[in-house]
Amino acid sequence: SALVLNCTLLSASSITMNSSVTEFILLGLTQDPVKQKAVFGVFLIFYLATLLGNFLIVVTIKTSRTLGTPMYFFLLYLSFADTCFSTTTAPRLIVDALSQKKTISYNECMIQVFTFHFFGCMEILVLILMALDRYVAICKPLRYTTIMNRHVCSILVILVWVASCIHSLAQIFLTLRLPFCGPNEIDHYFCDLQPLLKLACMDTYVTNLLLVSNSGTICTVSFIILLTSYVVILYSLRNHSAEGRRKALSTCTSHFIVVVLFFGPCIFIYTRPPATFPIDKMVAVFYTIGTPLLNPLIYTLRNMEVKKAMKKLWCNKE
């Protein structure tokens, strides 16, 4: 938490008014008053469910003695990243749905870009750590406790925080160089790179290549790494017992569903030439709000150990 706070303060202190624009207008998902009320109700429910689901996972893992393995250690950080990632966009979308003035200041916009990419990158890297954990557990079971000990896991998580900060700082420093002379309407429900590039009053070709190559490369390479790891895991399962294969497949299937749901939309958004499409906002909804909501459901409904730990936790409280 201290690291992300320091990174955010560093990015905020580096913000200079490199333009005549002091605020942006977010057009949101729709400008129809009736649909805006529907957006408010639906996404308020989604966001509250996201907070509740991820909170339950964090509390369950923290209090349960049976969920002390590295897999659940990483799952705790995935839930934390999901909560923060959704919080960077969902509250403003919900509030703006009922607001007449849908504006965001230049500084707030830049901070939103930073935090959005920070926690998005954290989620990607934690998913890689979870795949690494499953690979070691299935392919090197005798050395699992030695390789994935608590000290190693803690170091890996620290590296995730550092890498996420570096990625976000690279994004925000390039974004801060963009001059905005007007118009200031962002055709989106949050500040992101492509809509901001569209508003910049300069040739953004090189900047777009740098920005997209950063996020696009992270998304694509991470997706390839994850798919490769699952192929290796599935290949190694041929030597396991039927029960071992069933348990391993159940866990890996949950991870694979999360990976596809998250990386599909991300790759679509961040690995293409500078352009915006009407479908972009709906695709963004899927990975900014949908995936953080689905992750708790996927990891609880498909995981017997988590469900048992939750039942034990809440039954004891009663």
Short mmCIF file of C-alpha atoms in Angstrom, two decimals:
data_model
loop_
_atom_site.label_atom_id
_atom_site.label_comp_id
_atom_site.label_asym_id
_atom_site.label_seq_id
_atom_site.Cartn_x
_atom_site.Cartn_y
_atom_site.Cartn_z
CA SER A 1 0.00 0.00 0.00
CA ALA A 2 2.86 2.37 0.81
CA LEU A 3 4.43 1.71 -2.59
CA VAL A 4 1.30 2.52 -4.59
CA LEU A 5 0.74 5.62 -2.46
CA ASN A 6 4.27 6.81 -3.15
CA CYS A 7 3.89 6.09 -6.86
CA THR A 8 0.58 7.95 -7.01
CA LEU A 9 2.01 10.95 -5.18
CA LEU A 10 5.02 10.93 -7.50
CA SER A 11 2.81 10.92 -10.58
CA ALA A 12 0.54 13.60 -9.13
CA SER A 13 3.47 15.85 -8.22
CA SER A 14 4.81 15.48 -11.73
CA ILE A 15 1.59 16.75 -13.30
CA THR A 16 2.11 20.00 -15.17
CA MET A 17 -0.52 21.92 -17.03
CA ASN A 18 0.81 21.14 -20.47
CA SER A 19 -2.33 22.52 -22.06
CA SER A 20 -5.09 25.09 -21.86
CA VAL A 21 -7.57 22.40 -20.76
CA THR A 22 -8.12 22.23 -17.00
CA GLU A 23 -10.92 19.66 -17.02
CA PHE A 24 -12.48 17.02 -19.24
CA ILE A 25 -16.10 16.07 -19.84
CA LEU A 26 -16.82 12.33 -19.66
CA LEU A 27 -19.63 11.39 -22.05
CA GLY A 28 -20.15 8.07 -20.24
CA LEU A 29 -21.84 4.96 -21.60
CA THR A 30 -24.94 6.81 -22.76
CA GLN A 31 -26.48 10.27 -22.75
CA ASP A 32 -30.07 9.02 -22.67
CA PRO A 33 -31.61 10.00 -19.27
CA VAL A 34 -33.61 6.77 -19.00
CA LYS A 35 -30.62 4.58 -19.85
CA GLN A 36 -28.47 6.57 -17.42
CA LYS A 37 -30.79 5.59 -14.57
CA ALA A 38 -30.48 1.96 -15.66
CA VAL A 39 -26.69 2.33 -15.76
CA PHE A 40 -26.76 3.72 -12.21
CA GLY A 41 -28.84 0.85 -10.82
CA VAL A 42 -27.11 -1.99 -12.65
CA PHE A 43 -23.53 -0.90 -12.06
CA LEU A 44 -24.17 0.06 -8.45
CA ILE A 45 -25.29 -3.53 -7.85
CA PHE A 46 -22.30 -4.88 -9.79
CA TYR A 47 -19.84 -2.74 -7.86
CA LEU A 48 -21.28 -3.58 -4.45
CA ALA A 49 -21.26 -7.28 -5.37
CA THR A 50 -17.62 -6.94 -6.45
CA LEU A 51 -16.67 -5.36 -3.13
CA LEU A 52 -18.60 -7.96 -1.14
CA GLY A 53 -17.28 -10.96 -3.09
CA ASN A 54 -13.65 -9.93 -2.95
CA PHE A 55 -13.97 -8.88 0.71
CA LEU A 56 -15.29 -12.34 1.58
CA ILE A 57 -12.37 -13.99 -0.21
CA VAL A 58 -9.80 -11.79 1.57
CA VAL A 59 -11.38 -12.35 5.01
CA THR A 60 -11.75 -16.10 4.43
CA ILE A 61 -8.13 -16.57 3.35
CA LYS A 62 -6.82 -14.37 6.16
CA THR A 63 -8.74 -16.24 8.88
CA SER A 64 -8.66 -19.82 7.58
CA ARG A 65 -5.88 -22.18 8.63
CA THR A 66 -6.58 -24.52 5.71
CA LEU A 67 -5.99 -21.83 3.05
CA GLY A 68 -2.36 -21.08 3.85
CA THR A 69 -0.85 -22.38 0.61
CA PRO A 70 0.79 -20.07 -1.98
CA MET A 71 -2.20 -20.45 -4.32
CA TYR A 72 -4.50 -18.75 -1.81
CA PHE A 73 -1.80 -16.25 -0.85
CA PHE A 74 -1.80 -15.11 -4.47
CA LEU A 75 -5.60 -15.32 -4.67
CA LEU A 76 -5.78 -12.84 -1.78
CA TYR A 77 -3.71 -10.35 -3.77
CA LEU A 78 -5.81 -11.00 -6.88
CA SER A 79 -8.93 -10.09 -4.90
CA PHE A 80 -7.21 -6.97 -3.59
CA ALA A 81 -6.16 -5.97 -7.13
CA ASP A 82 -9.69 -6.67 -8.42
CA THR A 83 -11.23 -4.44 -5.77
CA CYS A 84 -8.85 -1.54 -6.43
CA PHE A 85 -9.02 -1.99 -10.22
CA SER A 86 -12.81 -1.80 -10.21
CA THR A 87 -12.75 1.15 -7.80
CA THR A 88 -10.67 3.23 -10.22
CA THR A 89 -13.59 3.38 -12.69
CA ALA A 90 -16.90 2.10 -11.24
CA PRO A 91 -17.67 4.82 -8.62
CA ARG A 92 -17.28 7.65 -11.14
CA LEU A 93 -19.41 5.78 -13.70
CA ILE A 94 -22.13 5.30 -11.07
CA VAL A 95 -22.06 8.91 -9.82
CA ASP A 96 -21.87 10.40 -13.32
CA ALA A 97 -24.94 8.42 -14.38
CA LEU A 98 -27.06 10.73 -12.20
CA SER A 99 -24.96 13.90 -12.50
CA GLN A 100 -25.71 16.81 -14.78
CA LYS A 101 -22.06 17.87 -14.81
CA LYS A 102 -19.89 14.91 -15.80
CA THR A 103 -16.51 16.58 -15.50
CA ILE A 104 -13.14 15.38 -14.24
CA SER A 105 -10.20 17.71 -13.60
CA TYR A 106 -6.95 17.34 -15.52
CA ASN A 107 -5.11 16.19 -12.39
CA GLU A 108 -7.80 13.68 -11.43
CA CYS A 109 -7.79 12.34 -14.98
CA MET A 110 -4.03 11.77 -14.90
CA ILE A 111 -4.24 10.07 -11.49
CA GLN A 112 -7.03 7.83 -12.79
CA VAL A 113 -4.86 6.80 -15.74
CA PHE A 114 -2.03 5.95 -13.34
CA THR A 115 -4.09 3.94 -10.83
CA PHE A 116 -6.06 2.17 -13.57
CA HIS A 117 -2.89 0.87 -15.21
CA PHE A 118 -1.20 0.19 -11.87
CA PHE A 119 -3.88 -2.18 -10.60
CA GLY A 120 -4.55 -3.59 -14.08
CA CYS A 121 -0.87 -4.51 -14.39
CA MET A 122 -0.92 -5.92 -10.85
CA GLU A 123 -3.83 -8.19 -11.76
CA ILE A 124 -2.01 -9.46 -14.84
CA LEU A 125 1.18 -10.22 -12.93
CA VAL A 126 -0.67 -11.93 -10.06
CA LEU A 127 -2.41 -14.18 -12.59
CA ILE A 128 1.04 -15.14 -13.89
CA LEU A 129 2.18 -15.94 -10.33
CA MET A 130 -0.90 -18.12 -9.85
CA ALA A 131 -0.09 -20.00 -13.06
CA LEU A 132 3.52 -20.40 -11.89
CA ASP A 133 2.30 -21.80 -8.60
CA ARG A 134 0.08 -24.35 -10.35
CA TYR A 135 2.94 -25.31 -12.68
CA VAL A 136 5.30 -26.01 -9.77
CA ALA A 137 2.59 -27.83 -7.77
CA ILE A 138 1.66 -30.14 -10.66
CA CYS A 139 4.95 -30.58 -12.52
CA LYS A 140 7.34 -30.53 -9.53
CA PRO A 141 5.24 -31.74 -6.59
CA LEU A 142 8.16 -33.07 -4.52
CA ARG A 143 9.96 -29.70 -4.60
CA TYR A 144 6.84 -27.56 -4.32
CA THR A 145 7.20 -26.56 -0.66
CA THR A 146 10.87 -25.76 -1.20
CA ILE A 147 10.42 -23.68 -4.34
CA MET A 148 7.19 -21.88 -3.37
CA ASN A 149 7.97 -21.10 0.25
CA ARG A 150 6.52 -18.04 1.98
CA HIS A 151 9.73 -16.02 1.60
CA VAL A 152 9.82 -16.59 -2.18
CA CYS A 153 6.12 -15.76 -2.50
CA SER A 154 6.58 -12.51 -0.58
CA ILE A 155 9.48 -11.48 -2.83
CA LEU A 156 7.40 -12.27 -5.93
CA VAL A 157 4.56 -10.08 -4.66
CA ILE A 158 6.97 -7.22 -3.95
CA LEU A 159 8.28 -7.53 -7.51
CA VAL A 160 4.68 -7.33 -8.77
CA TRP A 161 4.19 -4.02 -6.92
CA VAL A 162 7.45 -2.62 -8.29
CA ALA A 163 6.76 -3.75 -11.87
CA SER A 164 3.23 -2.33 -11.74
CA CYS A 165 4.58 1.00 -10.54
CA ILE A 166 7.20 1.11 -13.32
CA HIS A 167 4.59 0.29 -15.96
CA SER A 168 2.18 2.98 -14.73
CA LEU A 169 4.87 5.63 -14.40
CA ALA A 170 5.94 4.97 -17.99
CA GLN A 171 2.32 5.39 -19.12
CA ILE A 172 1.63 8.53 -17.13
CA PHE A 173 4.87 10.32 -18.03
CA LEU A 174 4.10 9.87 -21.73
CA THR A 175 0.49 10.99 -21.19
CA LEU A 176 1.61 14.11 -19.31
CA ARG A 177 3.52 15.24 -22.42
CA LEU A 178 0.31 15.48 -24.43
CA PRO A 179 -0.99 19.05 -24.98
CA PHE A 180 -4.76 19.53 -24.88
CA CYS A 181 -6.11 22.67 -26.53
CA GLY A 182 -9.75 21.62 -26.89
CA PRO A 183 -12.24 20.08 -27.38
CA ASN A 184 -12.24 18.42 -23.97
CA GLU A 185 -14.99 15.79 -24.34
CA ILE A 186 -13.81 12.23 -23.67
CA ASP A 187 -16.06 9.69 -25.38
CA HIS A 188 -15.67 7.22 -22.53
CA TYR A 189 -16.69 6.73 -18.91
CA PHE A 190 -13.14 7.07 -17.56
CA CYS A 191 -9.80 8.55 -18.61
CA ASP A 192 -7.85 6.11 -20.74
CA LEU A 193 -5.05 6.40 -23.26
CA GLN A 194 -6.85 6.06 -26.60
CA PRO A 195 -9.56 8.68 -25.90
CA LEU A 196 -6.94 11.10 -24.56
CA LEU A 197 -4.70 10.61 -27.59
CA LYS A 198 -7.68 11.47 -29.78
CA LEU A 199 -8.02 14.85 -28.00
CA ALA A 200 -4.33 15.81 -28.04
CA CYS A 201 -3.47 18.76 -30.31
CA MET A 202 -0.30 17.21 -31.75
CA ASP A 203 0.81 14.31 -33.88
CA THR A 204 0.40 11.36 -31.50
CA TYR A 205 1.66 8.58 -33.78
CA VAL A 206 4.96 8.02 -31.94
CA THR A 207 3.38 8.52 -28.53
CA ASN A 208 0.68 6.01 -29.39
CA LEU A 209 3.28 3.46 -30.45
CA LEU A 210 5.08 3.88 -27.13
CA LEU A 211 1.93 3.79 -25.03
CA VAL A 212 0.28 0.89 -26.82
CA SER A 213 3.51 -1.09 -27.11
CA ASN A 214 3.80 -0.84 -23.34
CA SER A 215 0.30 -2.03 -22.42
CA GLY A 216 -0.17 -4.10 -25.57
CA THR A 217 3.09 -5.97 -25.10
CA ILE A 218 2.36 -6.69 -21.45
CA CYS A 219 -1.11 -8.04 -22.30
CA THR A 220 -0.03 -10.14 -25.28
CA VAL A 221 3.18 -11.57 -23.80
CA SER A 222 1.47 -12.34 -20.50
CA PHE A 223 -1.39 -14.08 -22.31
CA ILE A 224 1.07 -16.20 -24.31
CA ILE A 225 3.00 -17.09 -21.14
CA LEU A 226 -0.19 -18.12 -19.39
CA LEU A 227 -1.46 -20.21 -22.30
CA THR A 228 1.93 -21.91 -22.60
CA SER A 229 1.98 -22.71 -18.90
CA TYR A 230 -1.46 -24.31 -19.09
CA VAL A 231 -0.48 -26.39 -22.11
CA VAL A 232 2.57 -27.65 -20.20
CA ILE A 233 0.43 -28.37 -17.15
CA LEU A 234 -2.17 -30.27 -19.17
CA TYR A 235 0.56 -32.29 -20.87
CA SER A 236 2.12 -33.23 -17.54
CA LEU A 237 -1.25 -34.39 -16.14
CA ARG A 238 -1.15 -37.50 -18.33
CA ASN A 239 1.01 -39.22 -15.70
CA HIS A 240 -1.27 -38.39 -12.77
CA SER A 241 -4.08 -40.46 -11.28
CA ALA A 242 -7.67 -39.84 -12.31
CA GLU A 243 -8.39 -38.05 -9.01
CA GLY A 244 -5.23 -35.96 -9.32
CA ARG A 245 -6.14 -34.99 -12.89
CA ARG A 246 -9.66 -34.03 -11.85
CA LYS A 247 -8.50 -31.80 -9.00
CA ALA A 248 -5.75 -30.16 -11.07
CA LEU A 249 -8.07 -29.60 -14.02
CA SER A 250 -10.69 -28.02 -11.76
CA THR A 251 -8.18 -25.50 -10.42
CA CYS A 252 -6.59 -24.77 -13.80
CA THR A 253 -9.97 -24.41 -15.47
CA SER A 254 -10.87 -21.64 -13.02
CA HIS A 255 -7.61 -19.86 -13.76
CA PHE A 256 -8.05 -20.29 -17.51
CA ILE A 257 -11.57 -18.81 -17.47
CA VAL A 258 -10.28 -15.73 -15.62
CA VAL A 259 -7.39 -15.36 -18.08
CA VAL A 260 -9.61 -15.51 -21.17
CA LEU A 261 -12.22 -13.12 -19.72
CA PHE A 262 -9.58 -10.56 -18.75
CA PHE A 263 -7.01 -10.75 -21.54
CA GLY A 264 -9.41 -11.03 -24.49
CA PRO A 265 -10.84 -7.49 -24.08
CA CYS A 266 -7.45 -6.06 -22.99
CA ILE A 267 -5.70 -7.31 -26.12
CA PHE A 268 -8.54 -5.97 -28.27
CA ILE A 269 -8.16 -2.48 -26.74
CA TYR A 270 -4.39 -2.12 -26.39
CA THR A 271 -2.84 -3.93 -29.35
CA ARG A 272 -4.21 -2.02 -32.31
CA PRO A 273 -3.39 1.21 -34.22
CA PRO A 274 -4.63 4.55 -32.83
CA ALA A 275 -8.40 4.42 -33.27
CA THR A 276 -11.55 4.37 -31.18
CA PHE A 277 -14.69 2.37 -31.92
CA PRO A 278 -18.22 2.57 -30.46
CA ILE A 279 -17.82 -0.95 -29.03
CA ASP A 280 -14.73 0.08 -27.01
CA LYS A 281 -16.78 1.29 -24.05
CA MET A 282 -18.73 -1.96 -23.76
CA VAL A 283 -15.54 -3.99 -24.08
CA ALA A 284 -13.97 -1.84 -21.36
CA VAL A 285 -16.98 -2.47 -19.10
CA PHE A 286 -16.31 -6.17 -19.39
CA TYR A 287 -12.74 -6.11 -18.10
CA THR A 288 -12.97 -3.12 -15.73
CA ILE A 289 -16.20 -4.10 -13.98
CA GLY A 290 -17.24 -7.53 -15.24
CA THR A 291 -14.06 -9.47 -14.57
CA PRO A 292 -13.53 -8.19 -10.99
CA LEU A 293 -17.13 -9.26 -10.31
CA LEU A 294 -16.78 -12.70 -11.91
CA ASN A 295 -13.44 -13.60 -10.28
CA PRO A 296 -14.90 -14.14 -6.77
CA LEU A 297 -17.70 -16.26 -8.24
CA ILE A 298 -15.29 -18.35 -10.31
CA TYR A 299 -12.85 -18.94 -7.47
CA THR A 300 -15.53 -19.75 -4.88
CA LEU A 301 -18.12 -21.72 -6.85
CA ARG A 302 -15.44 -23.88 -8.52
CA ASN A 303 -13.24 -24.31 -5.44
CA MET A 304 -14.40 -26.72 -2.72
CA GLU A 305 -11.68 -25.67 -0.25
CA VAL A 306 -12.72 -22.01 -0.39
CA LYS A 307 -16.41 -22.89 -0.05
CA LYS A 308 -15.70 -25.12 2.97
CA ALA A 309 -13.56 -22.42 4.59
CA MET A 310 -16.30 -19.82 4.04
CA LYS A 311 -18.97 -22.07 5.54
CA LYS A 312 -16.76 -22.79 8.54
CA LEU A 313 -15.98 -19.10 9.02
CA TRP A 314 -19.59 -17.89 8.93
CA CYS A 315 -21.01 -20.87 10.84
CA ASN A 316 -18.55 -20.22 13.68
CA LYS A 317 -19.61 -16.55 13.72
CA GLU A 318 -23.21 -17.58 14.09
#
